Every structure is written in structure tokens, then in C-alpha cells.
Amino acid sequence: MRPRLFGATASVAALGLLGSLVTACGSSGSGGGETTLRLVAAEYGNSPATSSKAYWDKLTAAFTAAHPGKKVEVTLYPWADVDREVTRMVKEDNAPDVALMGAYSDFAAQGRLYAASELLSVGTEANFLPPLVEAGSVGNILYGLPFVASSRLLFYNEELFDKAGATPPKTWSNLKDAAEALKNEGVLYPYALPLGPEEAHAEALIWELSNGGGYADSSGGYSIASEQNTQTFRWIKDNLVSPGLTGPVPPAKLNRQDAFAAFLRGEVGMVNGYPSLLHEARAKGMKVGTLSMPVSDTLGDGKTPPSAGVADWMMAFKHDDNRKLVGSFLEFVYKDENLSDFAGRYHLLPSTVSATEASKDAAADPSGEQFLTALRGAQLYPVNEPSWLQVSNTIKRNIGKAVAPSADPKVVLEDIAQQARDIAEQR
């Protein structure tokens, strides 16, 4: 899966980032012991200049200065590899002490992770934003510690809207009207619909939520082929894709990064995005409006469905004699200044109440506050379901087929749902 916030796309070999980056004190010593902590983390940068190495060098040096004799060894992997690499380490009985990645529940189900209550003070554990706590918990026990997060808003190019005489949409029919006006003005992608394999599950969830659907039902089971979801994809197919309002690339082949790049070139009227895209667009001088995802016309007046949220997770693996060191390190990581520093570097949202309130970006930028507000009531992927890693991959590979010209959305969704059930039963 890729519930990613700012994934690196360049090869790690080219960036020179692969392998251990021993920080603060030289050699790594005894892997999981009392004095050396091994951290495996995703690389959030997309070039040497933006590499996460600078952040971890600074943080681990400060941690070691405050904890003489302790060492931290950091290894960075790109988002495309980090989940697989940590899984490999676990299978080889060589798990790190701490990992930062996109999935945790499989390891929690195996009994390999510490609960937050075993590591953190009561105040630190209680400081996480409630929607993130819910997503990070299995059986009401917090195992996945949310690190940074993001919510999604609908972006629209204000200059293209003005030229087309379009109005920012509040409902699906409004969105269709705006897309038609944009198309009439020659906009290449009136609405960019990235249902390609990079992150199709995010775009799909945004649309599902706006019609009262989603990936999971109230009992926690998968509801991929629900009536609401079927209606959603049928509407998208009939009202956006078939009339040619989603651009020249078939949605199943349009990846998120390509959609974002087209938006930054001024070729897209509307696209769902997150804070870093807004930052990039404004840095280019673009006039961009943001609003909550329009709701379906059948959902009902006054209904405000949750926005889609995404988080990345810290998790601590159990090793003999490492609990005290891991707890000290994580308490340090979750200090407001340290968490806010990382979130600010990548224009993401911190995961705690206090760091969120202290966010200077949110105070200075109304759109930043809008993302934070959306996150407080967001619905995340069902990451606390151990099968989600495989199920999300199935969704990413197949959900775009639901809006293909010859497809029956119901059949496509039912096929994905059956695969999800099979995966869950095999666990």
C-alpha cells in the first residue's frame, strides 16, 4: 500500500541514501541492546537536497547529547521499498528497534510490537489526534504511533475557473458543471482522476466518503462493493469519464504524481491534493482555491461526510532490554519542536494536539488551518486490519477498471471485494 504523504520517486542508489547512516556516535554496537537503537525510516525527500537524512542527523545528535552513551543508527529506504525491507528484517529475526513506515498492524497481530502504554508517558500518549489514535489501535490498544499526517482537499485553478466562468463546486452535479465549462475552454484535464496504481486507493476513498461509503463498515469488515460505492463509481464513469471530462489519459493509467505535475503546469482544473502540492503551486505563483470534496446529490442537504486522511506510523519492536531506550527515544521524537520540524520540512501535518496548535503554518495560512480541520474529523484507511497491506495493493491495481468504458462498476468492485475476503481469510 501507499498511504504516503511525500514519497520519493528517484532511485535510492542515485541519491546515495541506501544503507545505514550511523549518526551521533559512530559504530552501531549491539543492534537491539541497551546502548544502540536501530531506526529504519522511510525517505520523505525526492533529492539529496530534501533527504530526510538532515532531519535525523540533527535529531539523533540532540538525543545523544541529552542521553550520553546512547547511540542511534538510522537506515533510510524509499517508500517503494521500506515496507518490504522491514518485513524482510522481521522474517529474518532482525527487526529494528523502531520503524517509520506505512503499515503496522501485521506486526501487531504477530505480537511483535510494544503498546504505546509500555513506552510513553500518559501525557504523550494522550496527545495524539483522536482520528489517528483510532486508526493506530488494534483492540483499543495503540500500537501504531502516528508521526505525520495529511488530509485531502479539492484544489481548483482559480484562473482557469475565472476564464471558464465556473463556480467552485459543492455537490457532484456542481463538479460536473464546472468540468464541462472547463472543457469548453480547452482545459486538458477538467478534473484529474488519478486511479492509476500509484495511489488509486486514496482517490477512490475520497469519492466513496463523499457518498457515505468507504472501505470498511461499522463492524470493521471490508465493504468495498457496498451499494454506496457501486453508485459512486457508476456516477464517475457516466458523468465524468464517458463525457471526456477527466483528460486524455485513462484514469486507470493516471498516477497521482503525473496528475500533480499536470496541475502545476496549469493543465488541470480540479484535483484532490494535500498540503505539499498547495505549497508547490503557490511557490510557482499559481492562484489555487481549496475546498472540501463535493458531496453526492443523493447524500442529503447539510450532510458533511468525513474527509480522507492519511498517516504514517512509528512502531517499536520488542527486543530484550530495549524498552527503556526506545521509550526515551520516542518521547524525544514526539516533543513539539521535533515533530513540527519534520512536518514543516515536508509541508505535512503533525500528529499531536499540541504540535498542531503550535503550527505556525496553520496560523499564517487559512488553507493550512483548513487541512488541520479536515484531519480532525478525517477517516483513514483501515490500517488496523492486518490484511490491509495486501488488500490495498489489490485495490490500487484494480479500482481504476471500475470506470473503464466497457466495465460494469458493480462487477469490478465485487471482484475486488472477493479478493479482499480471500486475503483476510488466509491470515
Tab-separated table of C-alpha atoms in Angstrom:
chain	number	residue	atom	x	y	z
A	1	MET	CA	0.000	0.000	0.000
A	2	ARG	CA	0.966	3.583	-0.185
A	3	PRO	CA	-0.814	5.798	2.288
A	4	ARG	CA	2.087	8.081	1.651
A	5	LEU	CA	2.416	11.717	2.206
A	6	PHE	CA	5.516	12.693	0.303
A	7	GLY	CA	7.101	9.699	-1.392
A	8	ALA	CA	10.477	9.720	-3.028
A	9	THR	CA	10.419	8.789	-6.693
A	10	ALA	CA	14.100	8.950	-7.595
A	11	SER	CA	16.176	5.828	-7.151
A	12	VAL	CA	17.874	5.438	-3.831
A	13	ALA	CA	21.099	4.385	-5.429
A	14	ALA	CA	21.237	7.655	-7.334
A	15	LEU	CA	20.619	9.632	-4.176
A	16	GLY	CA	23.186	7.702	-2.209
A	17	LEU	CA	20.698	7.128	0.604
A	18	LEU	CA	20.563	3.364	0.877
A	19	GLY	CA	22.151	1.655	3.828
A	20	SER	CA	22.927	2.574	7.404
A	21	LEU	CA	23.515	6.167	8.319
A	22	VAL	CA	25.193	5.813	11.684
A	23	THR	CA	24.523	9.047	13.471
A	24	ALA	CA	25.599	10.747	16.623
A	25	CYS	CA	28.135	8.259	17.949
A	26	GLY	CA	29.904	6.207	15.324
A	27	SER	CA	29.560	2.438	15.236
A	28	SER	CA	26.250	0.758	15.818
A	29	GLY	CA	27.383	-1.576	18.567
A	30	SER	CA	24.935	-4.312	19.577
A	31	GLY	CA	21.825	-3.966	17.371
A	32	GLY	CA	18.862	-4.062	19.744
A	33	GLY	CA	20.695	-3.682	23.056
A	34	GLU	CA	20.731	-1.118	25.815
A	35	THR	CA	23.005	1.474	24.191
A	36	THR	CA	22.257	1.395	20.456
A	37	LEU	CA	18.869	1.978	18.901
A	38	ARG	CA	18.267	0.927	15.307
A	39	LEU	CA	15.748	3.009	13.392
A	40	VAL	CA	14.543	2.151	9.877
A	41	ALA	CA	12.647	5.032	8.300
A	42	ALA	CA	11.045	5.951	5.019
A	43	GLU	CA	12.798	8.577	2.924
A	44	TYR	CA	10.474	11.555	2.502
A	45	GLY	CA	12.707	13.601	0.223
A	46	ASN	CA	12.971	13.297	-3.542
A	47	SER	CA	16.539	14.584	-3.964
A	48	PRO	CA	19.718	14.807	-1.892
A	49	ALA	CA	18.770	18.382	-1.013
A	50	THR	CA	15.450	17.306	0.502
A	51	SER	CA	16.582	13.999	2.016
A	52	SER	CA	15.308	13.109	5.480
A	53	LYS	CA	18.919	12.412	6.473
A	54	ALA	CA	19.414	16.025	7.544
A	55	TYR	CA	16.499	15.802	9.960
A	56	TRP	CA	17.580	12.520	11.514
A	57	ASP	CA	21.207	13.673	11.806
A	58	LYS	CA	20.067	16.726	13.752
A	59	LEU	CA	17.569	14.876	15.940
A	60	THR	CA	19.786	11.937	16.826
A	61	ALA	CA	22.716	14.217	17.654
A	62	ALA	CA	20.474	16.140	20.049
A	63	PHE	CA	19.140	12.912	21.557
A	64	THR	CA	22.641	11.562	22.165
A	65	ALA	CA	23.729	14.835	23.722
A	66	ALA	CA	20.843	14.526	26.168
A	67	HIS	CA	21.483	10.802	26.751
A	68	PRO	CA	25.273	10.252	26.984
A	69	GLY	CA	26.405	6.807	25.929
A	70	LYS	CA	23.332	6.108	23.819
A	71	LYS	CA	23.619	5.645	20.082
A	72	VAL	CA	21.139	5.816	17.222
A	73	GLU	CA	21.692	4.084	13.889
A	74	VAL	CA	19.368	5.249	11.101
A	75	THR	CA	18.702	3.444	7.826
A	76	LEU	CA	16.609	5.128	5.136
A	77	TYR	CA	14.675	3.363	2.395
A	78	PRO	CA	12.391	4.847	-0.271
A	79	TRP	CA	8.660	4.477	0.201
A	80	ALA	CA	8.549	1.861	-2.547
A	81	ASP	CA	10.867	-0.396	-0.521
A	82	VAL	CA	10.535	0.362	3.191
A	83	ASP	CA	7.527	-1.847	3.999
A	84	ARG	CA	9.097	-4.789	2.165
A	85	GLU	CA	12.511	-4.271	3.771
A	86	VAL	CA	11.167	-4.125	7.304
A	87	THR	CA	9.023	-7.198	6.640
A	88	ARG	CA	12.140	-8.995	5.433
A	89	MET	CA	14.061	-7.985	8.564
A	90	VAL	CA	11.252	-9.268	10.782
A	91	LYS	CA	11.165	-12.613	8.964
A	92	GLU	CA	14.935	-12.889	9.401
A	93	ASP	CA	14.517	-12.209	13.140
A	94	ASN	CA	16.464	-8.980	12.711
A	95	ALA	CA	13.758	-6.370	13.266
A	96	PRO	CA	14.894	-2.835	14.057
A	97	ASP	CA	14.047	-1.263	17.389
A	98	VAL	CA	11.865	1.373	15.729
A	99	ALA	CA	10.439	1.684	12.213
A	100	LEU	CA	8.690	4.561	10.442
A	101	MET	CA	6.595	3.310	7.537
A	102	GLY	CA	3.064	2.934	6.235
A	103	ALA	CA	1.779	-0.257	7.888
A	104	TYR	CA	1.963	-1.626	11.410
A	105	SER	CA	-0.988	-3.922	12.122
A	106	ASP	CA	0.528	-7.083	10.653
A	107	PHE	CA	3.393	-6.829	13.168
A	108	ALA	CA	0.964	-6.016	15.987
A	109	ALA	CA	-1.059	-9.131	15.134
A	110	GLN	CA	2.143	-11.173	15.424
A	111	GLY	CA	2.725	-9.825	18.933
A	112	ARG	CA	5.995	-8.164	17.923
A	113	LEU	CA	5.205	-4.559	18.891
A	114	TYR	CA	5.162	-2.676	22.151
A	115	ALA	CA	1.913	-0.931	23.033
A	116	ALA	CA	2.205	2.831	23.401
A	117	SER	CA	1.380	2.496	27.106
A	118	GLU	CA	4.543	0.435	27.574
A	119	LEU	CA	6.734	3.178	26.143
A	120	LEU	CA	5.239	6.634	26.509
A	121	SER	CA	4.128	8.828	29.356
A	122	VAL	CA	0.379	9.244	29.822
A	123	GLY	CA	0.598	12.821	28.588
A	124	THR	CA	2.443	11.904	25.396
A	125	GLU	CA	0.076	9.065	24.545
A	126	ALA	CA	-2.981	11.244	25.205
A	127	ASN	CA	-1.614	13.986	22.928
A	128	PHE	CA	-2.232	12.190	19.623
A	129	LEU	CA	-5.126	13.418	17.470
A	130	PRO	CA	-8.202	11.191	18.050
A	131	PRO	CA	-8.758	10.005	14.438
A	132	LEU	CA	-5.127	8.906	14.308
A	133	VAL	CA	-5.395	7.075	17.618
A	134	GLU	CA	-8.376	5.147	16.298
A	135	ALA	CA	-6.507	4.144	13.144
A	136	GLY	CA	-3.381	3.240	15.104
A	137	SER	CA	-5.162	0.964	17.568
A	138	VAL	CA	-5.911	-2.749	17.477
A	139	GLY	CA	-8.432	-3.899	20.055
A	140	ASN	CA	-8.352	-0.436	21.658
A	141	ILE	CA	-4.609	-0.703	22.242
A	142	LEU	CA	-2.381	1.818	20.467
A	143	TYR	CA	0.450	0.099	18.580
A	144	GLY	CA	0.890	2.374	15.561
A	145	LEU	CA	2.161	5.745	16.781
A	146	PRO	CA	1.081	8.375	14.231
A	147	PHE	CA	4.013	10.524	13.108
A	148	VAL	CA	2.918	12.910	10.373
A	149	ALA	CA	-0.410	13.053	8.617
A	150	SER	CA	-2.312	14.648	5.794
A	151	SER	CA	-5.884	15.310	4.824
A	152	ARG	CA	-7.152	15.787	1.289
A	153	LEU	CA	-8.984	18.775	-0.152
A	154	LEU	CA	-10.211	19.545	-3.643
A	155	PHE	CA	-7.864	22.008	-5.368
A	156	TYR	CA	-9.047	24.190	-8.220
A	157	ASN	CA	-7.122	26.514	-10.510
A	158	GLU	CA	-8.739	29.894	-9.889
A	159	GLU	CA	-7.520	31.428	-13.149
A	160	LEU	CA	-8.945	28.572	-15.216
A	161	PHE	CA	-12.208	28.760	-13.283
A	162	ASP	CA	-12.471	32.509	-13.857
A	163	LYS	CA	-11.792	32.117	-17.555
A	164	ALA	CA	-14.435	29.385	-17.853
A	165	GLY	CA	-16.960	31.189	-15.680
A	166	ALA	CA	-17.073	28.144	-13.412
A	167	THR	CA	-18.171	28.137	-9.790
A	168	PRO	CA	-16.357	26.193	-7.033
A	169	PRO	CA	-18.480	23.038	-6.601
A	170	LYS	CA	-20.335	21.936	-3.509
A	171	THR	CA	-22.048	18.870	-4.996
A	172	TRP	CA	-21.202	16.276	-7.621
A	173	SER	CA	-23.526	17.915	-10.136
A	174	ASN	CA	-21.756	21.236	-9.473
A	175	LEU	CA	-18.445	19.495	-10.112
A	176	LYS	CA	-19.714	18.101	-13.411
A	177	ASP	CA	-20.975	21.548	-14.468
A	178	ALA	CA	-17.608	23.110	-13.656
A	179	ALA	CA	-15.759	20.356	-15.534
A	180	GLU	CA	-17.932	20.904	-18.611
A	181	ALA	CA	-17.239	24.640	-18.531
A	182	LEU	CA	-13.507	23.990	-18.211
A	183	LYS	CA	-13.554	21.527	-21.097
A	184	ASN	CA	-15.322	24.085	-23.293
A	185	GLU	CA	-12.418	26.462	-22.603
A	186	GLY	CA	-9.909	23.856	-23.749
A	187	VAL	CA	-8.620	22.744	-20.335
A	188	LEU	CA	-6.768	19.457	-20.862
A	189	TYR	CA	-7.846	17.842	-17.568
A	190	PRO	CA	-11.071	19.457	-16.345
A	191	TYR	CA	-10.997	17.006	-13.414
A	192	ALA	CA	-7.857	14.902	-12.958
A	193	LEU	CA	-8.873	11.422	-11.748
A	194	PRO	CA	-5.712	9.511	-10.699
A	195	LEU	CA	-6.870	5.909	-10.383
A	196	GLY	CA	-3.536	4.538	-11.545
A	197	PRO	CA	-1.656	2.001	-9.413
A	198	GLU	CA	0.482	4.537	-7.549
A	199	GLU	CA	-2.239	5.673	-5.147
A	200	ALA	CA	-5.631	4.787	-6.579
A	201	HIS	CA	-6.916	3.742	-3.174
A	202	ALA	CA	-6.659	7.357	-1.951
A	203	GLU	CA	-8.653	8.909	-4.803
A	204	ALA	CA	-11.203	6.109	-4.543
A	205	LEU	CA	-11.670	6.641	-0.805
A	206	ILE	CA	-12.205	10.387	-1.269
A	207	TRP	CA	-15.060	9.721	-3.670
A	208	GLU	CA	-16.524	6.877	-1.601
A	209	LEU	CA	-16.677	9.010	1.540
A	210	SER	CA	-18.416	11.814	-0.311
A	211	ASN	CA	-21.317	9.441	-0.965
A	212	GLY	CA	-21.500	7.921	2.515
A	213	GLY	CA	-19.372	4.892	1.630
A	214	GLY	CA	-15.829	3.780	2.369
A	215	TYR	CA	-13.677	0.678	2.626
A	216	ALA	CA	-14.964	-0.647	5.959
A	217	ASP	CA	-18.389	-0.985	7.557
A	218	SER	CA	-19.376	-0.218	11.136
A	219	SER	CA	-18.357	-3.691	12.279
A	220	GLY	CA	-14.849	-3.280	10.884
A	221	GLY	CA	-15.260	-5.625	7.911
A	222	TYR	CA	-14.497	-4.628	4.346
A	223	SER	CA	-17.366	-3.007	2.424
A	224	ILE	CA	-15.648	-2.418	-0.893
A	225	ALA	CA	-18.633	-3.488	-3.014
A	226	SER	CA	-21.294	-1.687	-0.977
A	227	GLU	CA	-24.260	-0.128	-2.733
A	228	GLN	CA	-22.919	3.369	-1.988
A	229	ASN	CA	-19.535	2.564	-3.508
A	230	THR	CA	-21.151	0.985	-6.568
A	231	GLN	CA	-23.278	4.095	-7.076
A	232	THR	CA	-20.190	6.254	-6.701
A	233	PHE	CA	-18.160	4.586	-9.418
A	234	ARG	CA	-21.125	4.331	-11.734
A	235	TRP	CA	-21.666	8.094	-11.370
A	236	ILE	CA	-17.990	8.838	-12.016
A	237	LYS	CA	-17.986	6.655	-15.107
A	238	ASP	CA	-21.219	8.023	-16.579
A	239	ASN	CA	-20.795	11.693	-15.683
A	240	LEU	CA	-17.066	12.375	-15.820
A	241	VAL	CA	-15.145	9.657	-17.669
A	242	SER	CA	-17.540	8.874	-20.526
A	243	PRO	CA	-18.089	12.582	-21.419
A	244	GLY	CA	-14.323	13.100	-21.571
A	245	LEU	CA	-14.072	15.357	-18.518
A	246	THR	CA	-11.111	13.548	-16.933
A	247	GLY	CA	-8.476	14.256	-19.557
A	248	PRO	CA	-6.571	12.377	-22.250
A	249	VAL	CA	-5.088	9.669	-20.004
A	250	PRO	CA	-7.433	6.845	-18.894
A	251	PRO	CA	-7.960	7.142	-15.110
A	252	ALA	CA	-6.610	3.614	-14.558
A	253	LYS	CA	-3.290	4.751	-16.055
A	254	LEU	CA	-3.086	8.210	-14.487
A	255	ASN	CA	-0.887	8.200	-11.389
A	256	ARG	CA	-1.051	10.796	-8.642
A	257	GLN	CA	2.363	12.324	-9.337
A	258	ASP	CA	1.502	12.728	-13.027
A	259	ALA	CA	-1.793	14.406	-12.099
A	260	PHE	CA	0.003	16.732	-9.704
A	261	ALA	CA	2.632	17.587	-12.325
A	262	ALA	CA	-0.104	18.441	-14.820
A	263	PHE	CA	-1.784	20.632	-12.201
A	264	LEU	CA	1.471	22.515	-11.635
A	265	ARG	CA	1.740	23.046	-15.420
A	266	GLY	CA	-1.687	24.684	-15.424
A	267	GLU	CA	-3.337	21.850	-17.354
A	268	VAL	CA	-5.770	20.729	-14.632
A	269	GLY	CA	-8.915	22.459	-13.476
A	270	MET	CA	-9.560	20.322	-10.371
A	271	VAL	CA	-7.631	17.655	-8.479
A	272	ASN	CA	-7.639	16.261	-4.953
A	273	GLY	CA	-4.423	17.207	-3.211
A	274	TYR	CA	-2.621	17.686	0.079
A	275	PRO	CA	-0.574	20.494	1.704
A	276	SER	CA	2.739	19.968	-0.097
A	277	LEU	CA	1.073	20.331	-3.501
A	278	LEU	CA	-0.511	23.582	-2.402
A	279	HIS	CA	2.889	24.826	-1.280
A	280	GLU	CA	4.441	23.930	-4.630
A	281	ALA	CA	1.635	25.578	-6.579
A	282	ARG	CA	1.838	28.816	-4.638
A	283	ALA	CA	5.625	28.835	-4.976
A	284	LYS	CA	5.044	28.894	-8.756
A	285	GLY	CA	2.693	31.850	-8.394
A	286	MET	CA	-0.468	29.872	-9.113
A	287	LYS	CA	-3.793	31.007	-7.689
A	288	VAL	CA	-5.302	27.927	-6.101
A	289	GLY	CA	-8.563	27.540	-4.214
A	290	THR	CA	-9.241	24.694	-1.793
A	291	LEU	CA	-12.493	23.242	-0.536
A	292	SER	CA	-13.908	20.079	0.942
A	293	MET	CA	-14.727	17.319	-1.518
A	294	PRO	CA	-18.185	17.978	-3.040
A	295	VAL	CA	-20.870	15.595	-1.816
A	296	SER	CA	-23.179	13.430	-3.870
A	297	ASP	CA	-26.555	14.949	-4.702
A	298	THR	CA	-28.310	11.997	-3.071
A	299	LEU	CA	-26.474	12.186	0.247
A	300	GLY	CA	-28.806	14.861	1.569
A	301	ASP	CA	-28.687	18.549	2.348
A	302	GLY	CA	-26.428	19.545	5.183
A	303	LYS	CA	-24.536	16.257	5.271
A	304	THR	CA	-20.815	16.680	5.816
A	305	PRO	CA	-19.023	13.360	5.288
A	306	PRO	CA	-15.507	12.933	6.668
A	307	SER	CA	-12.542	13.874	4.544
A	308	ALA	CA	-9.915	11.288	3.650
A	309	GLY	CA	-6.914	11.243	5.948
A	310	VAL	CA	-3.537	9.566	5.672
A	311	ALA	CA	-0.913	8.940	8.354
A	312	ASP	CA	2.489	7.334	8.592
A	313	TRP	CA	3.357	5.224	11.594
A	314	MET	CA	6.117	4.778	14.141
A	315	MET	CA	6.249	1.320	15.670
A	316	ALA	CA	8.538	-0.196	18.272
A	317	PHE	CA	9.635	-3.827	18.063
A	318	LYS	CA	10.161	-5.890	21.182
A	319	HIS	CA	13.744	-6.918	21.918
A	320	ASP	CA	15.405	-7.933	25.150
A	321	ASP	CA	16.381	-4.890	27.205
A	322	ASN	CA	15.373	-2.267	24.613
A	323	ARG	CA	12.110	-0.937	26.064
A	324	LYS	CA	13.633	1.825	28.202
A	325	LEU	CA	15.856	3.144	25.406
A	326	VAL	CA	13.045	3.014	22.850
A	327	GLY	CA	10.692	4.813	25.209
A	328	SER	CA	13.220	7.571	25.845
A	329	PHE	CA	13.836	7.994	22.125
A	330	LEU	CA	10.152	8.169	21.215
A	331	GLU	CA	9.432	10.670	23.982
A	332	PHE	CA	12.159	12.804	22.411
A	333	VAL	CA	10.830	12.367	18.868
A	334	TYR	CA	7.351	13.487	19.914
A	335	LYS	CA	8.450	16.753	21.504
A	336	ASP	CA	6.561	19.555	19.755
A	337	GLU	CA	9.661	21.165	18.295
A	338	ASN	CA	10.989	17.916	16.839
A	339	LEU	CA	7.697	16.753	15.370
A	340	SER	CA	6.881	20.201	13.982
A	341	ASP	CA	10.343	20.444	12.423
A	342	PHE	CA	9.766	17.289	10.393
A	343	ALA	CA	6.203	18.190	9.421
A	344	GLY	CA	7.298	21.661	8.346
A	345	ARG	CA	10.100	20.339	6.152
A	346	TYR	CA	7.602	18.404	4.038
A	347	HIS	CA	4.524	20.617	4.441
A	348	LEU	CA	2.640	17.914	6.289
A	349	LEU	CA	0.573	17.938	9.470
A	350	PRO	CA	1.917	16.926	12.886
A	351	SER	CA	0.110	14.096	14.632
A	352	THR	CA	-0.325	15.613	18.084
A	353	VAL	CA	-2.744	18.131	19.525
A	354	SER	CA	-0.064	20.389	20.964
A	355	ALA	CA	2.133	20.446	17.847
A	356	THR	CA	-0.930	21.113	15.719
A	357	GLU	CA	-1.927	24.074	17.865
A	358	ALA	CA	1.616	25.411	17.706
A	359	SER	CA	1.843	25.087	13.938
A	360	LYS	CA	2.939	28.436	12.554
A	361	ASP	CA	1.963	27.435	9.023
A	362	ALA	CA	-1.623	26.838	10.128
A	363	ALA	CA	-1.807	30.204	11.859
A	364	ALA	CA	-0.385	32.062	8.870
A	365	ASP	CA	-2.221	30.215	6.116
A	366	PRO	CA	-6.022	29.779	6.145
A	367	SER	CA	-5.644	26.765	3.849
A	368	GLY	CA	-3.304	25.179	6.376
A	369	GLU	CA	-5.986	25.537	9.020
A	370	GLN	CA	-8.482	24.008	6.583
A	371	PHE	CA	-6.289	20.910	6.234
A	372	LEU	CA	-5.968	20.659	10.012
A	373	THR	CA	-9.714	20.997	10.479
A	374	ALA	CA	-10.292	18.283	7.893
A	375	LEU	CA	-7.797	15.990	9.624
A	376	ARG	CA	-9.543	16.291	12.995
A	377	GLY	CA	-12.638	14.667	11.525
A	378	ALA	CA	-10.980	12.550	8.857
A	379	GLN	CA	-11.469	8.880	8.098
A	380	LEU	CA	-8.283	6.936	7.430
A	381	TYR	CA	-7.609	3.696	5.637
A	382	PRO	CA	-8.417	0.590	7.740
A	383	VAL	CA	-4.723	0.232	8.580
A	384	ASN	CA	-5.531	-1.573	11.831
A	385	GLU	CA	-6.733	-4.555	9.769
A	386	PRO	CA	-3.692	-6.878	9.349
A	387	SER	CA	-4.728	-7.776	5.788
A	388	TRP	CA	-4.865	-4.135	4.664
A	389	LEU	CA	-1.350	-4.128	3.201
A	390	GLN	CA	-2.303	-6.780	0.635
A	391	VAL	CA	-5.877	-5.587	0.193
A	392	SER	CA	-4.780	-2.039	-0.575
A	393	ASN	CA	-2.422	-3.341	-3.235
A	394	THR	CA	-5.339	-5.190	-4.809
A	395	ILE	CA	-7.409	-2.010	-4.777
A	396	LYS	CA	-4.615	0.030	-6.336
A	397	ARG	CA	-4.166	-2.423	-9.199
A	398	ASN	CA	-7.859	-2.855	-9.986
A	399	ILE	CA	-10.099	0.003	-8.869
A	400	GLY	CA	-9.404	2.054	-11.994
A	401	LYS	CA	-11.087	-0.670	-14.061
A	402	ALA	CA	-14.422	0.281	-12.487
A	403	VAL	CA	-14.667	3.426	-14.637
A	404	ALA	CA	-13.402	1.933	-17.910
A	405	PRO	CA	-15.786	2.415	-20.878
A	406	SER	CA	-16.811	-1.238	-21.156
A	407	ALA	CA	-16.816	-2.001	-17.417
A	408	ASP	CA	-19.666	-2.700	-15.047
A	409	PRO	CA	-18.569	-0.969	-11.809
A	410	LYS	CA	-20.511	-3.446	-9.688
A	411	VAL	CA	-18.714	-6.439	-11.203
A	412	VAL	CA	-15.301	-4.818	-10.745
A	413	LEU	CA	-15.965	-3.886	-7.122
A	414	GLU	CA	-17.357	-7.326	-6.298
A	415	ASP	CA	-14.242	-8.931	-7.764
A	416	ILE	CA	-12.002	-6.718	-5.605
A	417	ALA	CA	-14.173	-7.455	-2.569
A	418	GLN	CA	-13.862	-11.214	-3.138
A	419	GLN	CA	-10.082	-10.908	-3.376
A	420	ALA	CA	-10.109	-8.925	-0.122
A	421	ARG	CA	-12.123	-11.638	1.610
A	422	ASP	CA	-9.751	-14.310	0.346
A	423	ILE	CA	-6.737	-12.362	1.614
A	424	ALA	CA	-8.323	-11.806	5.025
A	425	GLU	CA	-9.253	-15.492	5.378
A	426	GLN	CA	-5.705	-16.592	4.582
A	427	ARG	CA	-4.295	-14.624	7.503
